[in-house]
């Protein structure tokens, strides 16, 4: 059963790799735009921060914290997963404003309302994939289920509590930093998925 779960996680990580890359790109670019007020920088900053953050996580000082960076049976540290889970949950709150913007055109019957549905569904699907990957880390099923329920509950709470919150200049700066910190922590998952291997001895 454990081998099946490891293989399932491996294929799930293959699917999630471009999703993580896009999320880091999106959060870093949007965070930069909020902090500088220059929205034209969003795409350039997103790409540069994606490359820079992924590069940082592959430095020797940080690489040991990257989940799944080893090909043999060393146990993984839980701290990176906990930090990534917190970062993901934090970004749900400022990101919920984007979700409401996507749905607003749908509810108001605008001509391009279909794009609102597509955009909202795409954002929700990205979050779901990442929630599944982070939850799959925990080896016991209760841990997987609790992790999944907690993150989904925070997503729902953020979506409904932030519906009527309007962002002012101070709030935009805070959101910008939340996006950048979240992008940095989630960038640890932007790496080649490693196929699970077993070893006779872990003394190496």
Coordinates of N, CA and C in Angstrom, one line a residue:
X1 N 0.8 -1.2 0.0 CA 0.0 0.0 0.0 C 0.9 1.3 0.0
X2 N 2.0 1.2 0.8 CA 2.9 2.4 0.9 C 3.5 2.7 -0.5
X3 N 3.9 1.6 -1.2 CA 4.5 1.8 -2.5 C 3.5 2.4 -3.5
X4 N 2.2 2.0 -3.4 CA 1.2 2.6 -4.3 C 1.0 4.1 -4.0
X5 N 1.0 4.4 -2.7 CA 0.8 5.8 -2.3 C 2.0 6.7 -2.8
X6 N 3.2 6.1 -2.7 CA 4.4 6.8 -3.1 C 4.4 7.1 -4.6
X7 N 4.0 6.1 -5.4 CA 3.8 6.3 -6.8 C 2.8 7.3 -7.2
X8 N 1.6 7.2 -6.4 CA 0.5 8.2 -6.7 C 1.0 9.6 -6.4
X9 N 1.8 9.7 -5.3 CA 2.3 11.1 -5.0 C 3.2 11.6 -6.1
X10 N 4.1 10.7 -6.6 CA 5.0 11.0 -7.6 C 4.3 11.6 -8.8
X11 N 3.3 10.9 -9.3 CA 2.5 11.4 -10.5 C 1.7 12.6 -10.2
X12 N 1.3 12.8 -9.0 CA 0.6 14.0 -8.6 C 1.5 15.2 -8.6
X13 N 2.8 14.9 -8.1 CA 3.8 16.0 -8.2 C 4.1 16.4 -9.6
X14 N 4.1 15.4 -10.5 CA 4.4 15.8 -11.9 C 3.3 16.7 -12.4
X15 N 2.1 16.4 -12.1 CA 1.0 17.3 -12.5 C 1.1 18.7 -11.8
X16 N 1.5 18.7 -10.5 CA 1.5 19.9 -9.7 C 2.7 20.8 -10.0
X17 N 3.8 20.3 -10.6 CA 5.0 21.1 -10.9 C 4.6 22.4 -11.7
X18 N 4.0 22.3 -12.8 CA 3.7 23.5 -13.5 C 2.7 24.4 -12.8
X19 N 1.8 23.8 -11.9 CA 0.9 24.5 -11.1 C 1.6 25.3 -10.1
X20 N 2.6 24.7 -9.4 CA 3.4 25.4 -8.4 C 4.1 26.6 -9.1
X21 N 4.7 26.3 -10.3 CA 5.5 27.3 -11.0 C 4.6 28.5 -11.3
X22 N 3.4 28.2 -11.8 CA 2.5 29.3 -12.2 C 2.1 30.1 -10.9
X23 N 1.8 29.4 -9.8 CA 1.4 30.1 -8.6 C 2.4 31.0 -8.1
X24 N 3.7 30.5 -8.1 CA 4.8 31.4 -7.6 C 4.9 32.6 -8.5
X25 N 4.9 32.4 -9.8 CA 4.9 33.4 -10.8 C 3.8 34.5 -10.6
X26 N 2.6 34.0 -10.4 CA 1.4 34.8 -10.2 C 1.5 35.6 -8.9
X27 N 1.9 34.9 -7.8 CA 1.9 35.6 -6.5 C 3.1 36.6 -6.4
X28 N 4.2 36.2 -6.9 CA 5.4 37.2 -6.9 C 5.1 38.4 -7.8
X29 N 4.6 38.2 -8.9 CA 4.3 39.3 -9.8 C 3.2 40.2 -9.3
X30 N 2.1 39.6 -8.7 CA 1.0 40.4 -8.2 C 1.5 41.2 -6.9
X31 N 2.3 40.5 -6.1 CA 2.9 41.1 -4.9 C 3.7 42.3 -5.2
X32 N 4.6 42.2 -6.2 CA 5.4 43.3 -6.7 C 4.6 44.5 -7.2
X33 N 3.5 44.2 -7.9 CA 2.7 45.2 -8.4 C 2.0 46.0 -7.3
X34 N 1.6 45.2 -6.3 CA 0.9 45.9 -5.1 C 1.9 46.7 -4.3
X35 N 3.1 46.3 -4.2 CA 4.1 47.0 -3.4 C 4.6 48.3 -4.1
X36 N 4.8 48.2 -5.4 CA 5.3 49.3 -6.2 C 4.3 50.2 -6.9
X37 N 3.0 49.6 -7.0 CA 2.0 50.3 -7.7 C 2.2 50.4 -9.2
X38 N 3.2 49.6 -9.7 CA 3.4 49.6 -11.2 C 3.0 48.2 -11.7
X39 N 1.8 48.2 -12.2 CA 1.2 46.9 -12.7 C 1.9 46.4 -13.9
X40 N 2.6 47.2 -14.7 CA 3.3 46.8 -15.9 C 4.5 45.9 -15.5
X41 N 4.9 45.9 -14.2 CA 6.0 45.1 -13.8 C 5.6 43.7 -13.5
X42 N 4.3 43.4 -13.4 CA 3.8 42.1 -12.9 C 4.4 40.9 -13.6
X43 N 4.3 40.9 -14.9 CA 4.8 39.7 -15.7 C 6.3 39.6 -15.5
X44 N 7.1 40.7 -15.7 CA 8.5 40.6 -15.6 C 9.0 40.2 -14.2
X45 N 8.4 40.8 -13.2 CA 8.8 40.5 -11.8 C 8.4 39.1 -11.5
X46 N 7.2 38.6 -11.9 CA 6.8 37.3 -11.6 C 7.8 36.3 -12.2
X47 N 8.2 36.5 -13.4 CA 9.2 35.6 -14.0 C 10.5 35.6 -13.3
X48 N 11.0 36.8 -13.0 CA 12.3 36.9 -12.3 C 12.3 36.3 -10.9
X49 N 11.2 36.6 -10.2 CA 11.2 36.0 -8.8 C 11.0 34.5 -8.9
X50 N 10.3 34.0 -9.9 CA 10.1 32.5 -10.0 C 11.5 31.9 -10.1
X51 N 12.3 32.4 -11.0 CA 13.7 31.9 -11.3 C 14.5 32.1 -10.0
X52 N 14.5 33.3 -9.4 CA 15.3 33.6 -8.3 C 15.0 32.7 -7.1
X53 N 13.7 32.6 -6.8 CA 13.2 31.8 -5.6 C 13.6 30.3 -5.8
X54 N 13.3 29.8 -7.0 CA 13.6 28.4 -7.2 C 15.1 28.2 -7.1
X55 N 15.9 29.1 -7.6 CA 17.4 29.0 -7.5 C 17.8 29.0 -6.0
X56 N 17.2 29.9 -5.2 CA 17.6 30.0 -3.8 C 17.3 28.6 -3.1
X57 N 16.2 28.0 -3.4 CA 15.9 26.7 -2.8 C 16.8 25.6 -3.2
X58 N 17.6 25.8 -4.3 CA 18.5 24.8 -4.7 C 19.9 25.1 -4.2
X59 N 20.1 26.1 -3.4 CA 21.4 26.4 -2.8 C 21.6 25.3 -1.7
X60 N 22.9 25.0 -1.4 CA 23.1 24.0 -0.3 C 22.5 24.3 1.0
X61 N 22.4 25.6 1.3 CA 21.9 26.0 2.7 C 20.4 25.7 2.8
X62 N 19.7 25.8 1.7 CA 18.2 25.6 1.7 C 17.8 24.3 1.1
X63 N 18.6 23.6 0.3 CA 18.2 22.4 -0.4 C 17.8 21.3 0.5
X64 N 18.4 21.2 1.7 CA 18.1 20.2 2.6 C 16.6 20.3 3.1
X65 N 16.0 21.5 3.0 CA 14.7 21.7 3.4 C 13.7 21.4 2.3
X66 N 14.1 21.2 1.1 CA 13.2 21.0 -0.1 C 12.6 19.6 0.0
X67 N 11.3 19.5 0.1 CA 10.7 18.2 0.1 C 11.0 17.3 -1.1
X68 N 11.2 16.1 -0.9 CA 11.4 15.1 -1.9 C 12.7 15.3 -2.7
X69 N 13.7 16.0 -2.1 CA 14.9 16.3 -2.8 C 15.9 15.1 -2.7
X70 N 15.5 14.1 -2.0 CA 16.4 12.9 -1.9 C 15.8 11.7 -2.6
X71 N 16.6 10.9 -3.2 CA 16.1 9.7 -3.9 C 16.0 8.4 -3.1
X72 N 16.5 8.5 -1.9 CA 16.5 7.3 -1.1 C 15.6 7.5 0.1
X73 N 15.7 6.6 1.1 CA 14.6 6.5 2.1 C 14.8 7.4 3.4
X74 N 15.5 8.5 3.2 CA 15.6 9.4 4.3 C 14.2 9.9 4.6
X75 N 13.9 10.1 5.9 CA 12.6 10.7 6.2 C 12.6 12.2 5.9
X76 N 11.5 12.7 5.5 CA 11.4 14.1 5.1 C 11.0 14.9 6.4
X77 N 11.6 16.1 6.5 CA 11.3 17.0 7.6 C 9.9 17.6 7.4
X78 N 9.1 17.6 8.5 CA 7.7 18.2 8.4 C 7.7 19.7 8.3
X79 N 8.8 20.4 8.8 CA 8.7 21.9 8.9 C 8.4 22.5 7.5
X80 N 9.1 22.1 6.4 CA 8.8 22.8 5.1 C 7.3 22.6 4.7
X81 N 6.7 21.5 5.0 CA 5.3 21.3 4.6 C 4.4 22.1 5.5
X82 N 4.8 22.3 6.8 CA 4.0 23.1 7.6 C 4.1 24.6 7.2
X83 N 5.3 25.1 6.9 CA 5.5 26.4 6.4 C 4.7 26.7 5.1
X84 N 4.8 25.7 4.2 CA 4.1 25.8 2.9 C 2.6 25.8 3.1
X85 N 2.1 25.0 4.0 CA 0.7 25.0 4.3 C 0.2 26.3 4.9
X86 N 1.0 26.9 5.8 CA 0.6 28.2 6.3 C 0.7 29.3 5.3
X87 N 1.7 29.2 4.4 CA 1.8 30.2 3.3 C 0.6 30.1 2.4
X88 N 0.2 28.9 2.0 CA -0.9 28.7 1.1 C -2.2 29.2 1.7
X89 N -2.4 28.9 3.0 CA -3.6 29.4 3.7 C -3.6 30.9 3.8
X90 N -2.5 31.5 4.1 CA -2.4 33.0 4.2 C -2.8 33.6 2.9
X91 N -2.3 33.0 1.8 CA -2.6 33.7 0.5 C -4.0 33.6 0.0
X92 N -4.8 32.7 0.7 CA -6.2 32.5 0.3 C -7.0 33.8 0.6
X93 N -6.6 34.6 1.6 CA -7.3 35.8 2.0 C -7.2 36.9 1.0
X94 N -6.0 37.4 0.7 CA -5.9 38.4 -0.3 C -6.3 37.9 -1.7
X95 N -6.1 36.7 -2.0 CA -6.4 36.1 -3.3 C -7.9 36.0 -3.5
X96 N -8.7 36.0 -2.4 CA -10.1 35.8 -2.5 C -10.7 37.1 -3.2
X97 N -10.1 38.2 -3.1 CA -10.5 39.4 -3.8 C -10.5 39.2 -5.3
X98 N -9.5 38.5 -5.8 CA -9.4 38.1 -7.2 C -10.6 37.2 -7.6
X99 N -10.9 36.3 -6.7 CA -12.0 35.3 -7.0 C -13.3 36.1 -7.2
X100 N -13.6 37.0 -6.3 CA -14.8 37.8 -6.3 C -14.9 38.7 -7.6
X101 N -13.7 39.2 -8.0 CA -13.7 40.0 -9.2 C -14.0 39.1 -10.4
X102 N -13.5 37.9 -10.4 CA -13.8 37.0 -11.5 C -15.3 36.6 -11.6
X103 N -15.9 36.5 -10.4 CA -17.4 36.1 -10.4 C -18.3 37.3 -10.6
X104 N -17.8 38.5 -10.3 CA -18.6 39.7 -10.4 C -19.2 39.9 -11.8
X105 N -18.4 39.8 -12.8 CA -18.9 39.9 -14.1 C -19.9 38.9 -14.5
X106 N -19.8 37.7 -13.9 CA -20.7 36.6 -14.2 C -22.1 37.0 -13.6
X107 N -22.1 37.5 -12.4 CA -23.3 37.8 -11.7 C -24.0 39.0 -12.3
X108 N -23.2 39.9 -12.9 CA -23.8 41.1 -13.5 C -24.1 40.9 -14.9
X109 N -23.9 39.7 -15.4 CA -24.4 39.4 -16.8 C -23.6 40.1 -17.9
X110 N -22.3 40.3 -17.7 CA -21.5 40.9 -18.7 C -21.3 40.0 -19.9
X111 N -20.9 40.6 -21.0 CA -20.9 39.8 -22.3 C -19.8 38.7 -22.2
X112 N -18.7 39.0 -21.5 CA -17.6 38.0 -21.4 C -17.7 37.2 -20.1
X113 N -19.0 36.9 -19.6 CA -19.1 36.3 -18.3 C -18.5 34.9 -18.3
X114 N -18.4 34.2 -19.4 CA -17.8 32.9 -19.5 C -16.4 32.9 -19.0
X115 N -15.6 34.0 -19.3 CA -14.2 34.0 -18.9 C -14.1 34.1 -17.3
X116 N -15.1 34.7 -16.7 CA -15.2 34.7 -15.2 C -15.2 33.3 -14.7
X117 N -16.1 32.5 -15.2 CA -16.2 31.1 -14.8 C -14.9 30.4 -15.0
X118 N -14.3 30.5 -16.2 CA -13.1 29.8 -16.5 C -12.0 30.3 -15.5
X119 N -11.9 31.6 -15.3 CA -10.8 32.1 -14.4 C -11.0 31.6 -13.0
X120 N -12.2 31.6 -12.5 CA -12.5 31.2 -11.1 C -12.2 29.7 -11.0
X121 N -12.7 28.9 -12.0 CA -12.5 27.5 -11.9 C -11.0 27.1 -12.0
X122 N -10.2 27.9 -12.8 CA -8.8 27.6 -12.9 C -8.1 27.9 -11.6
X123 N -8.4 29.1 -11.0 CA -7.8 29.4 -9.7 C -8.2 28.3 -8.6
X124 N -9.4 27.9 -8.6 CA -9.9 26.9 -7.6 C -9.2 25.5 -7.9
X125 N -9.0 25.2 -9.1 CA -8.3 23.9 -9.5 C -6.9 23.9 -9.1
X126 N -6.2 25.1 -9.3 CA -4.8 25.2 -8.8 C -4.7 25.0 -7.3
X127 N -5.6 25.7 -6.6 CA -5.5 25.5 -5.1 C -5.8 24.1 -4.7
X128 N -6.7 23.4 -5.4 CA -7.0 22.0 -5.0 C -5.9 21.1 -5.3
X129 N -5.2 21.3 -6.4 CA -4.0 20.4 -6.7 C -2.9 20.6 -5.6
X130 N -2.7 21.9 -5.2 CA -1.6 22.1 -4.2 C -2.1 21.6 -2.9
X131 N -3.3 21.7 -2.5 CA -3.8 21.2 -1.3 C -3.6 19.7 -1.2
X132 N -3.9 19.0 -2.3 CA -3.7 17.5 -2.4 C -2.3 17.2 -2.3
X133 N -1.4 17.9 -2.9 CA 0.1 17.6 -2.8 C 0.6 17.8 -1.4
X134 N 0.2 18.9 -0.8 CA 0.7 19.1 0.6 C 0.1 18.1 1.6
X135 N -1.2 17.8 1.4 CA -1.8 16.8 2.3 C -1.2 15.4 2.1
X136 N -0.8 15.1 0.9 CA -0.2 13.7 0.6 C 1.1 13.5 1.3
X137 N 1.7 14.5 1.9 CA 3.0 14.3 2.6 C 2.8 13.4 3.8
X138 N 1.7 13.7 4.5 CA 1.5 12.9 5.8 C 1.3 11.5 5.5
X139 N 2.0 10.6 6.2 CA 2.0 9.2 5.9 C 0.7 8.5 6.4
X140 N 0.2 8.9 7.5 CA -1.1 8.3 8.0 C -2.3 9.0 7.4
X141 N -3.3 8.2 7.1 CA -4.5 8.7 6.5 C -5.2 9.8 7.3
X142 N -5.2 9.7 8.7 CA -5.8 10.8 9.5 C -5.1 12.1 9.3
X143 N -3.8 12.0 9.1 CA -3.0 13.3 8.9 C -3.4 13.9 7.5
X144 N -3.5 13.0 6.5 CA -3.9 13.5 5.1 C -5.2 14.2 5.2
X145 N -6.2 13.5 5.8 CA -7.6 14.0 5.9 C -7.7 15.3 6.6
X146 N -7.0 15.3 7.8 CA -7.1 16.5 8.6 C -6.4 17.7 7.9
X147 N -5.3 17.5 7.3 CA -4.6 18.5 6.5 C -5.5 19.0 5.4
X148 N -6.1 18.1 4.7 CA -7.0 18.5 3.6 C -8.2 19.3 4.1
X149 N -8.8 18.9 5.1 CA -10.0 19.6 5.7 C -9.6 21.0 6.2
X150 N -8.5 21.1 6.9 CA -8.1 22.4 7.4 C -7.9 23.4 6.3
X151 N -7.1 23.0 5.2 CA -6.9 23.9 4.1 C -8.1 24.3 3.3
X152 N -9.0 23.3 3.1 CA -10.2 23.6 2.4 C -11.1 24.5 3.2
X153 N -11.1 24.3 4.6 CA -12.0 25.1 5.4 C -11.4 26.6 5.4
X154 N -10.1 26.7 5.4 CA -9.6 28.1 5.4 C -9.9 28.8 4.0
X155 N -9.9 28.0 3.0 CA -10.2 28.5 1.6 C -11.7 29.1 1.6
X156 N -12.6 28.3 2.2 CA -14.0 28.7 2.2 C -14.2 29.9 3.1
X157 N -13.5 29.9 4.3 CA -13.6 31.0 5.2 C -13.1 32.3 4.6
X158 N -11.9 32.2 3.9 CA -11.3 33.3 3.2 C -12.3 33.9 2.2
X159 N -12.9 33.0 1.4 CA -13.7 33.4 0.3 C -14.9 34.2 0.8
X160 N -15.5 33.7 1.9 CA -16.8 34.4 2.4 C -16.5 35.6 3.3
X161 N -15.4 35.5 4.0 CA -15.1 36.7 5.0 C -14.5 37.9 4.2
X162 N -13.8 37.6 3.1 CA -13.2 38.7 2.4 C -14.0 39.3 1.3
X163 N -15.3 38.9 1.2 CA -16.1 39.3 0.1 C -16.3 40.9 0.1
X164 N -16.5 41.4 1.3 CA -16.8 42.9 1.4 C -15.7 43.7 1.9
X165 N -14.5 43.1 1.9 CA -13.3 43.8 2.4 C -12.7 44.6 1.2
X166 N -12.5 45.9 1.4 CA -11.9 46.7 0.4 C -10.4 47.0 0.8
X167 N -9.5 47.0 -0.2 CA -8.1 47.2 0.0 C -7.7 48.6 -0.1
X168 N -7.1 49.2 1.0 CA -6.6 50.5 1.0 C -5.1 50.4 0.8
X169 N -4.4 51.6 0.8 CA -2.9 51.6 0.5 C -2.2 50.7 1.5
X170 N -2.5 50.8 2.8 CA -1.8 50.0 3.8 C -2.1 48.5 3.6
X171 N -3.3 48.2 3.3 CA -3.7 46.9 3.1 C -3.1 46.3 1.9
X172 N -2.9 47.1 0.8 CA -2.2 46.6 -0.4 C -0.8 46.3 -0.1
X173 N -0.1 47.1 0.7 CA 1.3 46.7 1.1 C 1.4 45.4 1.8
X174 N 0.4 45.2 2.8 CA 0.4 44.0 3.5 C 0.2 42.8 2.6
X175 N -0.8 42.9 1.7 CA -1.1 41.9 0.8 C 0.1 41.6 -0.1
X176 N 0.8 42.6 -0.5 CA 2.0 42.5 -1.4 C 3.0 41.6 -0.7
X177 N 3.3 41.9 0.6 CA 4.3 41.1 1.3 C 3.8 39.7 1.5
X178 N 2.5 39.5 1.8 CA 1.9 38.1 2.0 C 2.1 37.3 0.7
X179 N 1.9 38.0 -0.5 CA 2.0 37.3 -1.8 C 3.5 36.9 -2.0
X180 N 4.4 37.8 -1.7 CA 5.8 37.6 -1.9 C 6.4 36.5 -1.0
X181 N 6.0 36.5 0.3 CA 6.4 35.5 1.2 C 5.8 34.1 0.8
X182 N 4.6 34.1 0.5 CA 3.9 32.9 0.0 C 4.6 32.3 -1.2
X183 N 4.9 33.2 -2.2 CA 5.6 32.8 -3.4 C 7.0 32.1 -3.0
X184 N 7.7 32.8 -2.1 CA 9.0 32.2 -1.7 C 8.9 30.8 -1.1
X185 N 8.0 30.7 -0.2 CA 7.8 29.4 0.5 C 7.3 28.3 -0.5
X186 N 6.4 28.7 -1.3 CA 5.8 27.7 -2.3 C 6.8 27.3 -3.4
X187 N 7.8 28.2 -3.6 CA 8.8 27.9 -4.6 C 9.7 26.7 -4.2
X188 N 9.7 26.3 -3.0 CA 10.4 25.1 -2.6 C 9.9 23.8 -3.4
X189 N 8.7 23.9 -3.9 CA 8.1 22.8 -4.6 C 8.3 22.8 -6.1
X190 N 9.0 23.9 -6.5 CA 9.3 24.0 -8.0 C 10.6 23.2 -8.2
X191 N 10.5 21.9 -8.3 CA 11.7 21.1 -8.6 C 11.2 19.8 -9.3
X192 N 12.2 19.1 -9.9 CA 11.8 17.9 -10.6 C 11.4 16.9 -9.6
X193 N 10.2 16.3 -9.9 CA 9.7 15.2 -9.0 C 10.6 14.1 -9.0
X194 N 10.9 13.5 -7.8 CA 11.8 12.4 -7.7 C 11.0 11.1 -7.6
X195 N 11.4 10.2 -8.4 CA 10.7 8.9 -8.4 C 11.1 8.2 -7.1
X196 N 10.1 7.7 -6.3 CA 10.5 7.0 -5.0 C 11.3 5.8 -5.2
X197 N 12.4 5.7 -4.4 CA 13.3 4.5 -4.5 C 13.5 4.0 -3.0
X198 N 13.7 2.8 -2.9 CA 13.9 2.2 -1.6 C 15.4 1.8 -1.5
X199 N 15.9 1.7 -0.3 CA 17.3 1.4 -0.1 C 17.5 0.4 1.0
X200 N 18.5 -0.4 1.0 CA 18.7 -1.4 2.1 C 19.2 -0.7 3.4
X201 N 19.9 0.3 3.2 CA 20.5 1.1 4.4 C 20.4 2.5 4.1
X202 N 20.1 3.3 5.2 CA 20.0 4.7 5.1 C 21.2 5.4 5.6
X203 N 22.3 4.7 5.8 CA 23.5 5.2 6.3 C 24.4 5.8 5.2
X204 N 23.9 6.8 4.5 CA 24.6 7.5 3.5 C 24.0 8.9 3.3

